[in-house]
PDB file of C-alpha atoms in Angstrom:
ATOM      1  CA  UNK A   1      38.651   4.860  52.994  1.00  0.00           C
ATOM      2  CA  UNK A   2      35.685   6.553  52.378  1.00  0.00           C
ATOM      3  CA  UNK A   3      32.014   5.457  53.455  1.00  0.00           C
ATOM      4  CA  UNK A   4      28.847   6.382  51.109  1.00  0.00           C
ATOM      5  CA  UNK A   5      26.129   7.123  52.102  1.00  0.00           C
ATOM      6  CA  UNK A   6      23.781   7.685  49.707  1.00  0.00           C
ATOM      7  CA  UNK A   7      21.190   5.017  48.908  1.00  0.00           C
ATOM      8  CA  UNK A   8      20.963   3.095  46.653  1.00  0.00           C
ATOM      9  CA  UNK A   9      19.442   3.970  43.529  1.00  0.00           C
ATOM     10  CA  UNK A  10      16.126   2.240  42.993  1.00  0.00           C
ATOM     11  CA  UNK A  11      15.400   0.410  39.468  1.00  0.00           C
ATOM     12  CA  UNK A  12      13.169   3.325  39.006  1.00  0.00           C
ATOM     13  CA  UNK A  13      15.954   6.143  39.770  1.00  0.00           C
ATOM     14  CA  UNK A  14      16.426   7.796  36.390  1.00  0.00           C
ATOM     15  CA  UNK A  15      14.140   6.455  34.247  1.00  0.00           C
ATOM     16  CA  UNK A  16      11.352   8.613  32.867  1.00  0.00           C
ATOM     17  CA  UNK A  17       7.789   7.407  33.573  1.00  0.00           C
ATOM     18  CA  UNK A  18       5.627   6.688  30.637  1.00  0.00           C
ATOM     19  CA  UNK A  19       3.956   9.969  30.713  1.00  0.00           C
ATOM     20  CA  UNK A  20       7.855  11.438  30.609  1.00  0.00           C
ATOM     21  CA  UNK A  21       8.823   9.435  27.407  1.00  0.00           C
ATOM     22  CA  UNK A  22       5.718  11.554  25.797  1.00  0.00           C
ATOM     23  CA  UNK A  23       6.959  13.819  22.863  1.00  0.00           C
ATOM     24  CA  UNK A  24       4.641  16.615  23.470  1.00  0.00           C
ATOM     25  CA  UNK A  25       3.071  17.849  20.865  1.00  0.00           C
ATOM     26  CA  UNK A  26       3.682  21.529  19.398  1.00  0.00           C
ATOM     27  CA  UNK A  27       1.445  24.212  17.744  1.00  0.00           C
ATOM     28  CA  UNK A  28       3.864  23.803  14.767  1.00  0.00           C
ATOM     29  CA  UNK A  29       3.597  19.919  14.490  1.00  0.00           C
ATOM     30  CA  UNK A  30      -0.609  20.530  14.553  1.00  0.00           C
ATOM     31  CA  UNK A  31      -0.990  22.706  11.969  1.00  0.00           C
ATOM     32  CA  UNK A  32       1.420  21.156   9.402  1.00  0.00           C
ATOM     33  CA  UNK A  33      -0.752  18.067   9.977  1.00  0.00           C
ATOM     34  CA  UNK A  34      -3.896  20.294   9.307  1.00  0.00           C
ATOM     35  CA  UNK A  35      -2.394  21.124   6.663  1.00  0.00           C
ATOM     36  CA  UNK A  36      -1.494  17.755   4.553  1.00  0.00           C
ATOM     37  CA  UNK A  37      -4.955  16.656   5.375  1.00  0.00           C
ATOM     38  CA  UNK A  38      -6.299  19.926   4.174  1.00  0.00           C
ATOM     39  CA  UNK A  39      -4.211  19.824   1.031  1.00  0.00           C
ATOM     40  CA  UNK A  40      -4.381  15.364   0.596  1.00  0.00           C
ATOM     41  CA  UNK A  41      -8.592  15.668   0.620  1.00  0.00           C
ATOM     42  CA  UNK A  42      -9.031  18.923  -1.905  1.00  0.00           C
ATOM     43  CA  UNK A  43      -6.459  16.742  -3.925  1.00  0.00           C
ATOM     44  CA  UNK A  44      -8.398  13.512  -3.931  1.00  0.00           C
ATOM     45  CA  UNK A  45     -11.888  15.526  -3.958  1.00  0.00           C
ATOM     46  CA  UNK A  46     -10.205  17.173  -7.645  1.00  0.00           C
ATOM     47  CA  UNK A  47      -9.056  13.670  -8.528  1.00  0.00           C
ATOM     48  CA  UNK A  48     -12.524  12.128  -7.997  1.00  0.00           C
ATOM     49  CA  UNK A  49     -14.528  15.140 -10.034  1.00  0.00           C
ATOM     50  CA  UNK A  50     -12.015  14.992 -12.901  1.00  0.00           C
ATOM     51  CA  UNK A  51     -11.282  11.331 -13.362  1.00  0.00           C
ATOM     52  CA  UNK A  52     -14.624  10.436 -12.063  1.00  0.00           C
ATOM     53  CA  UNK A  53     -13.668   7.331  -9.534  1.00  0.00           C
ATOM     54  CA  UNK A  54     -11.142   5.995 -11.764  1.00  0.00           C
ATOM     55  CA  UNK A  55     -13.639   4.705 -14.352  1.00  0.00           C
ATOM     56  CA  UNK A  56     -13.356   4.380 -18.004  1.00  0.00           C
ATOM     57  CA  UNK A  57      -9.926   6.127 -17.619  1.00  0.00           C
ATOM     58  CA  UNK A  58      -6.426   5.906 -19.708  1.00  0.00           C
ATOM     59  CA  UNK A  59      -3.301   4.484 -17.734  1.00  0.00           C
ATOM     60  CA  UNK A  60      -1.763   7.999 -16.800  1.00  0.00           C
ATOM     61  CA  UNK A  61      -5.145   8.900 -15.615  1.00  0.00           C
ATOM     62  CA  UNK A  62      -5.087   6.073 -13.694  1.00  0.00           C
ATOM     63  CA  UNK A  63      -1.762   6.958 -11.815  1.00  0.00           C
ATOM     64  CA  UNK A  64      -2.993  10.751 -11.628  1.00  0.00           C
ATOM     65  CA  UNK A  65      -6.163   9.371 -10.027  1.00  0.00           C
ATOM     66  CA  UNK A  66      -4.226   7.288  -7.734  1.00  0.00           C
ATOM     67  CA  UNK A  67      -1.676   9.687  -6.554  1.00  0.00           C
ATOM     68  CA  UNK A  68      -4.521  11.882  -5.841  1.00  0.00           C
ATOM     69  CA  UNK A  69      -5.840   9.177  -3.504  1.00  0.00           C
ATOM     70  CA  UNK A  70      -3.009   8.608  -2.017  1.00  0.00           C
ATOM     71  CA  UNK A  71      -1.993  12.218  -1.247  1.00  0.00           C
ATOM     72  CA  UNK A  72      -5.173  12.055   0.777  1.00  0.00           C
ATOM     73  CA  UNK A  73      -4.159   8.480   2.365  1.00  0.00           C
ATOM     74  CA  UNK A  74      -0.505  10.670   3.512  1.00  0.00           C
ATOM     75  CA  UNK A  75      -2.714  13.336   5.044  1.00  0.00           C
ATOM     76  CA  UNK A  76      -4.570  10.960   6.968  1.00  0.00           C
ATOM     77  CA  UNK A  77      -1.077   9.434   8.702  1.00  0.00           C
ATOM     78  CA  UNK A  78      -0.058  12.983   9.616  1.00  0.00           C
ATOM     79  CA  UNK A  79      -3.773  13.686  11.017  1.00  0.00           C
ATOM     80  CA  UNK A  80      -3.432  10.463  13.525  1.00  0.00           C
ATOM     81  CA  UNK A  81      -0.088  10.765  14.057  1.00  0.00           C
ATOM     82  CA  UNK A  82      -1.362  14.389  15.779  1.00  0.00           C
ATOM     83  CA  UNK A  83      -4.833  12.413  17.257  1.00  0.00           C
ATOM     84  CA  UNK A  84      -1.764  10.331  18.843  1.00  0.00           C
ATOM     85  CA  UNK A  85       0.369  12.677  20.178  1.00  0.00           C
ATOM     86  CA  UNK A  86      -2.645  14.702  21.349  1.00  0.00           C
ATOM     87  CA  UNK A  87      -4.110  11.567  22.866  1.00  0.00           C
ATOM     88  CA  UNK A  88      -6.841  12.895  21.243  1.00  0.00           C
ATOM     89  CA  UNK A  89      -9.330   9.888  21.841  1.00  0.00           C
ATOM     90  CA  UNK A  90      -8.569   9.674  25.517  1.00  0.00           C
ATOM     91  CA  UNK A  91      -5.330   8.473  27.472  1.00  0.00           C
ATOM     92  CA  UNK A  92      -5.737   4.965  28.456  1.00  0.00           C
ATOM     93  CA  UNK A  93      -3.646   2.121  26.451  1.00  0.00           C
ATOM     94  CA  UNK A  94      -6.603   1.397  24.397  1.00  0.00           C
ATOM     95  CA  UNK A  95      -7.688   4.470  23.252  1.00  0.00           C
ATOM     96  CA  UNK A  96      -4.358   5.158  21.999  1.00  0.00           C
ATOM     97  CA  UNK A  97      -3.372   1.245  20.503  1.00  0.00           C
ATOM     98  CA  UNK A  98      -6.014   1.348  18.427  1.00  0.00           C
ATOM     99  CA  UNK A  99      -4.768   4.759  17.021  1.00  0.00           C
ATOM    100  CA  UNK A 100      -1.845   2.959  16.288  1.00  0.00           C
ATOM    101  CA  UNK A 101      -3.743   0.298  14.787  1.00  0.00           C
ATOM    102  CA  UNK A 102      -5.067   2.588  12.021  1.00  0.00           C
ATOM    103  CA  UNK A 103      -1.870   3.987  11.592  1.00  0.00           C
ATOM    104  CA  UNK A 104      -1.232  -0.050  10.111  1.00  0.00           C
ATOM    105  CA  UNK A 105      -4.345   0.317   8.126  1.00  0.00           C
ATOM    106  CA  UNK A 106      -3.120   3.278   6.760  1.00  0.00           C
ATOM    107  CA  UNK A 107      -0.194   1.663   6.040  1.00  0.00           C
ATOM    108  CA  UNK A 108      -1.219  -1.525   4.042  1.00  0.00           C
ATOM    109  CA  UNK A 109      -3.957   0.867   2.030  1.00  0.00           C
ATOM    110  CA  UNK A 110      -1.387   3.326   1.061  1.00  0.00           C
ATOM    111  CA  UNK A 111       0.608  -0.372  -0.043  1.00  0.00           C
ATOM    112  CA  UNK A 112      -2.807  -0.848  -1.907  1.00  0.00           C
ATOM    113  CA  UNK A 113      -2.469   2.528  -3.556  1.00  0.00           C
ATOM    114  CA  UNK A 114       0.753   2.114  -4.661  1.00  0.00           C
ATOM    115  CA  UNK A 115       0.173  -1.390  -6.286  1.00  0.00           C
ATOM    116  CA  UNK A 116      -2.914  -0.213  -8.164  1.00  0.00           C
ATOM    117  CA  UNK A 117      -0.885   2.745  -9.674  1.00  0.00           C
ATOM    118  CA  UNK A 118       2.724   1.062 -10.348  1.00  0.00           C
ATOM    119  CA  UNK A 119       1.399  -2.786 -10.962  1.00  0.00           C
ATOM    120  CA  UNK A 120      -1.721  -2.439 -12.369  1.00  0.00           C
ATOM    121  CA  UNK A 121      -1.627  -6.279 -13.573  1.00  0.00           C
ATOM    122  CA  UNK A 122      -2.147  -7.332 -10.052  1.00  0.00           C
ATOM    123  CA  UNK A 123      -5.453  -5.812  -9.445  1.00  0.00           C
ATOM    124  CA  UNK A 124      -7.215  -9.364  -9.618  1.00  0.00           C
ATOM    125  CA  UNK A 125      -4.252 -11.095  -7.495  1.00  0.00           C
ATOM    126  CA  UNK A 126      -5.708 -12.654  -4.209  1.00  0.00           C
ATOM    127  CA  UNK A 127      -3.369 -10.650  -1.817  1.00  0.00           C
ATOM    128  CA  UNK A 128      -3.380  -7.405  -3.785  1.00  0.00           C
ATOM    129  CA  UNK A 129      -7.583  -7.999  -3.357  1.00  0.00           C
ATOM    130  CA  UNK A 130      -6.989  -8.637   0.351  1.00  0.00           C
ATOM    131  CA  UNK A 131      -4.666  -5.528   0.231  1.00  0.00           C
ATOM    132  CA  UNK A 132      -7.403  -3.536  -1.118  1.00  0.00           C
ATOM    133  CA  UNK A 133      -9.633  -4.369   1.651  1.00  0.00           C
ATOM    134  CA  UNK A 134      -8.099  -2.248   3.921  1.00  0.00           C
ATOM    135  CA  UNK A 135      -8.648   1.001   2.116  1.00  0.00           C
ATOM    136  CA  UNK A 136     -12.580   0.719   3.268  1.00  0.00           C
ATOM    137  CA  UNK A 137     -11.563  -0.819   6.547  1.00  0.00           C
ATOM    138  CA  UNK A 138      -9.301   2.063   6.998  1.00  0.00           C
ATOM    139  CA  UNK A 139     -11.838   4.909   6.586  1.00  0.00           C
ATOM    140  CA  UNK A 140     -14.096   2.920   8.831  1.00  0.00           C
ATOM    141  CA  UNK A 141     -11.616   2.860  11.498  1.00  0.00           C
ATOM    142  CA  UNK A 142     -11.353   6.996  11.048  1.00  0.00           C
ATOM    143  CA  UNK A 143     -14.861   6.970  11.874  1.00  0.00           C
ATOM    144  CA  UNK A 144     -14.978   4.694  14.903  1.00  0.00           C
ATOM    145  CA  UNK A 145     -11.864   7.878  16.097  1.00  0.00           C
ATOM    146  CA  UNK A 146     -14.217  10.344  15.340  1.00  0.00           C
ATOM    147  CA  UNK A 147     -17.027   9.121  17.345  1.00  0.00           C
ATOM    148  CA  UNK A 148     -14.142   8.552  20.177  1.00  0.00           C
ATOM    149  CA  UNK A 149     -12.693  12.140  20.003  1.00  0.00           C
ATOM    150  CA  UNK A 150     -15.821  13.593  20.471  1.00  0.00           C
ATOM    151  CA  UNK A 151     -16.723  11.142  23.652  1.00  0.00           C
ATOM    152  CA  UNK A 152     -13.389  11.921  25.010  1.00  0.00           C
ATOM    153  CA  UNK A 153     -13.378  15.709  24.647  1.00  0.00           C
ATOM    154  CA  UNK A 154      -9.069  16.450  24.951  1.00  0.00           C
ATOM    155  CA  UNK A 155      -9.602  18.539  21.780  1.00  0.00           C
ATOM    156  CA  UNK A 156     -11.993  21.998  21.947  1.00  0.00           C
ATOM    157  CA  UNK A 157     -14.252  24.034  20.183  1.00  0.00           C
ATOM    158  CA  UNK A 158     -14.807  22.610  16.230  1.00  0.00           C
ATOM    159  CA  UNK A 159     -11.794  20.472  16.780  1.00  0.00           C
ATOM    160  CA  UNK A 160     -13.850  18.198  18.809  1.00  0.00           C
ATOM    161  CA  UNK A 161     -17.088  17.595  16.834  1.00  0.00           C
ATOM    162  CA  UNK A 162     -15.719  18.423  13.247  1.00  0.00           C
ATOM    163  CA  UNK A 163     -13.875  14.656  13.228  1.00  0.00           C
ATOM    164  CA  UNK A 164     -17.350  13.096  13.907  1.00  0.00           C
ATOM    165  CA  UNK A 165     -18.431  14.413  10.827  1.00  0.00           C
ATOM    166  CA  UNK A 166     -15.095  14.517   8.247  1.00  0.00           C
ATOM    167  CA  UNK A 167     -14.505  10.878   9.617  1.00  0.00           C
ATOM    168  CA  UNK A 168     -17.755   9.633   8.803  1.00  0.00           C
ATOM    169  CA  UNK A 169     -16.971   9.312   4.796  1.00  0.00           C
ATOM    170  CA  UNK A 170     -17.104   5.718   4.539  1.00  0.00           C
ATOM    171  CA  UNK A 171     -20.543   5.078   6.047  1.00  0.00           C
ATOM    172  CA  UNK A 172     -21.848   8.378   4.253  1.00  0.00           C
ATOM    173  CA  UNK A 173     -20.589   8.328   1.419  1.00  0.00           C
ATOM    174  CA  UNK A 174     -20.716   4.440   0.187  1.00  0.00           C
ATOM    175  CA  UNK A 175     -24.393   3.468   1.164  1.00  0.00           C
ATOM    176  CA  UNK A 176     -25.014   6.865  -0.553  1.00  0.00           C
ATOM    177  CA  UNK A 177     -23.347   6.692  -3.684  1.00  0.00           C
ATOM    178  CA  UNK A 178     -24.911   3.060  -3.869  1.00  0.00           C
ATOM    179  CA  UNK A 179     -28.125   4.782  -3.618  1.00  0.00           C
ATOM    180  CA  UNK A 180     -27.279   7.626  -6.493  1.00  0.00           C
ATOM    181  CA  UNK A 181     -24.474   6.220  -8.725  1.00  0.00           C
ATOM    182  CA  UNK A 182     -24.739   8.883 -10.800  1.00  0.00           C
ATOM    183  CA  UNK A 183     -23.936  11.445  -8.114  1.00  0.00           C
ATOM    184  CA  UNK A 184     -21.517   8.924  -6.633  1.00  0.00           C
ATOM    185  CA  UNK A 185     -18.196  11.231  -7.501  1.00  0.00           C
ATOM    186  CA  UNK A 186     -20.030  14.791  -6.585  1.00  0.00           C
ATOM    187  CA  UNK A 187     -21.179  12.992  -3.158  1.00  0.00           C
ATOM    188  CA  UNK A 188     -17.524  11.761  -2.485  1.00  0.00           C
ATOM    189  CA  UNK A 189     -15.998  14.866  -3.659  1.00  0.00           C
ATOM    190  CA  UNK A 190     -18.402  17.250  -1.363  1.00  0.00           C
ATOM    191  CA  UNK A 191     -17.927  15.089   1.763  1.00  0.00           C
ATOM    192  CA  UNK A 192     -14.509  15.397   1.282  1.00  0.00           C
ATOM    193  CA  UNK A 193     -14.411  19.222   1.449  1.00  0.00           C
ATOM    194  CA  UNK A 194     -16.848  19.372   3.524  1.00  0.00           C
ATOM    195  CA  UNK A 195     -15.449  17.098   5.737  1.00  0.00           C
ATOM    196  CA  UNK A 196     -11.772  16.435   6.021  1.00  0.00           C
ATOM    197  CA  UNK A 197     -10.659  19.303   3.950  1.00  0.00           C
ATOM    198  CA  UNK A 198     -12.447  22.092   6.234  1.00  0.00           C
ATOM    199  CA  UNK A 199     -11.021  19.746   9.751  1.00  0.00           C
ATOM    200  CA  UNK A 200      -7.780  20.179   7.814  1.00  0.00           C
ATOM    201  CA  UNK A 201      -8.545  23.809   7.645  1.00  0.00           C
ATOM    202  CA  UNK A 202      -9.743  23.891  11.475  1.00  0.00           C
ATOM    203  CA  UNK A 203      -6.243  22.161  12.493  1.00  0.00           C
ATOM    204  CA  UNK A 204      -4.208  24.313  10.646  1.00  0.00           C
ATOM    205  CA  UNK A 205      -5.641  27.830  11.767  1.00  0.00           C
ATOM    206  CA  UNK A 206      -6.661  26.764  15.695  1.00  0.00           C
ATOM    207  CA  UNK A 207      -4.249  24.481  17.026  1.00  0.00           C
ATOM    208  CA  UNK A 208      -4.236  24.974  20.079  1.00  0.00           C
ATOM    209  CA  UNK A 209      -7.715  23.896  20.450  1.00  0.00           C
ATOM    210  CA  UNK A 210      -6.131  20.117  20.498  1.00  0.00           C
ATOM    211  CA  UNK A 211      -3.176  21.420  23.412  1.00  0.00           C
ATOM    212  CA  UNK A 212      -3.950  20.938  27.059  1.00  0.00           C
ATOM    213  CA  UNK A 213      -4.689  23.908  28.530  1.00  0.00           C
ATOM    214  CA  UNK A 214      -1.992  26.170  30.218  1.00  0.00           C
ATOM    215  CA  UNK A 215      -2.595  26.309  33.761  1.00  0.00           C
TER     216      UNK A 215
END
């Protein structure tokens, strides 16, 4: 009879720490992000100069405005879904829950999108309103990120200040065009490509400006 003695394995042994479980991200991964934001805001930009918001327009407009919109809401999940595996705003548990949070937001205003364009009779329905809510709270919560990647300073050079100012569309960009409705669409449009188009652009051609450094 044979007598082990090894020790016994601790509830630990073998199991990857948090940090471990981490898909890292890859150079690849960032720039096809950069990319479907790039593409998703010249879309909605050419969406918002043609069909002018969505007013005054016939129903296939309406669905070509919409799936112009949401191309852009699809760029935005690929562009967090990078800020997340970056840990772009920082690496505590909050920092990256609330990323996941506006993943959710994305979510239920790409469910928004969807309604408008397919069931257009329940614009006025209570929970497709409440639905519609969370496209504005979901560009808001973009701009609280950008404020945070900027603060937190994991991603370099134009990477790290370009969010503050792509991400700040909501708070631009409404109070504006409430101030000049009749440049309401070129406003929207410009801060688009001016904005998340050209961070799109900055993802796709320097991403390793959002890798940790090699040591």
């Amino acid at each position: 009879m044979s007598i082990s003695t090894s020790p016994a394995l601790a509830r630990t042994d073998g199991v990857a720490p948090s940090e471990g479980r981490h898909r890292p991200p890859t150079v690849r991964s960032v720039r096809a992000a950069g990319i479907a934001t790039a593409v998703g805001s010249a879309t909605w930009a050419a969406g918002i100069l043609v069909f002018d918001l969505g007013e005054d327009t016939t129903r296939t407009e309406d669905v070509l405005y919409g799936a112009s919109g949401l191309l852009f809401q699809l760029g935005l999940v690929a562009l967090v879904a990078v800020q997340l595996a970056t840990r772009a705003t920082g690496t505590g548990t909050l920092a990256r829950r609330f990323l996941h949070i506006e993943h959710a937001m994305l979510g239920l205003a790409i469910l928004s999108s969807l309604q408008t364009m397919l069931i257009p009779a329940w614009n006025e329905n209570p929970a497709a309103l409440a639905l519609d809510a969370f496209w504005p709270l979901s560009m808001l919560g973009m701009c609280a990120i950008g404020i945070r990647i900027a603060i937190a300073g994991r991603w370099r050079g134009p990477a790290r200040f370009w969010p503050l100012g792509a991400e700040s569309w909501a708070p631009v960009v409404i109070p504006a065009s409430a101030a000049l409705p009749d440049l309401a669409g070129p406003i929207g449009a410009g801060h688009l490509l001016v904005g998340y188009a050209c961070l799109g652009l900055v993802l796709a051609l320097r991403p390793e400006n959002t890798l940790p450094r090699e040591r």
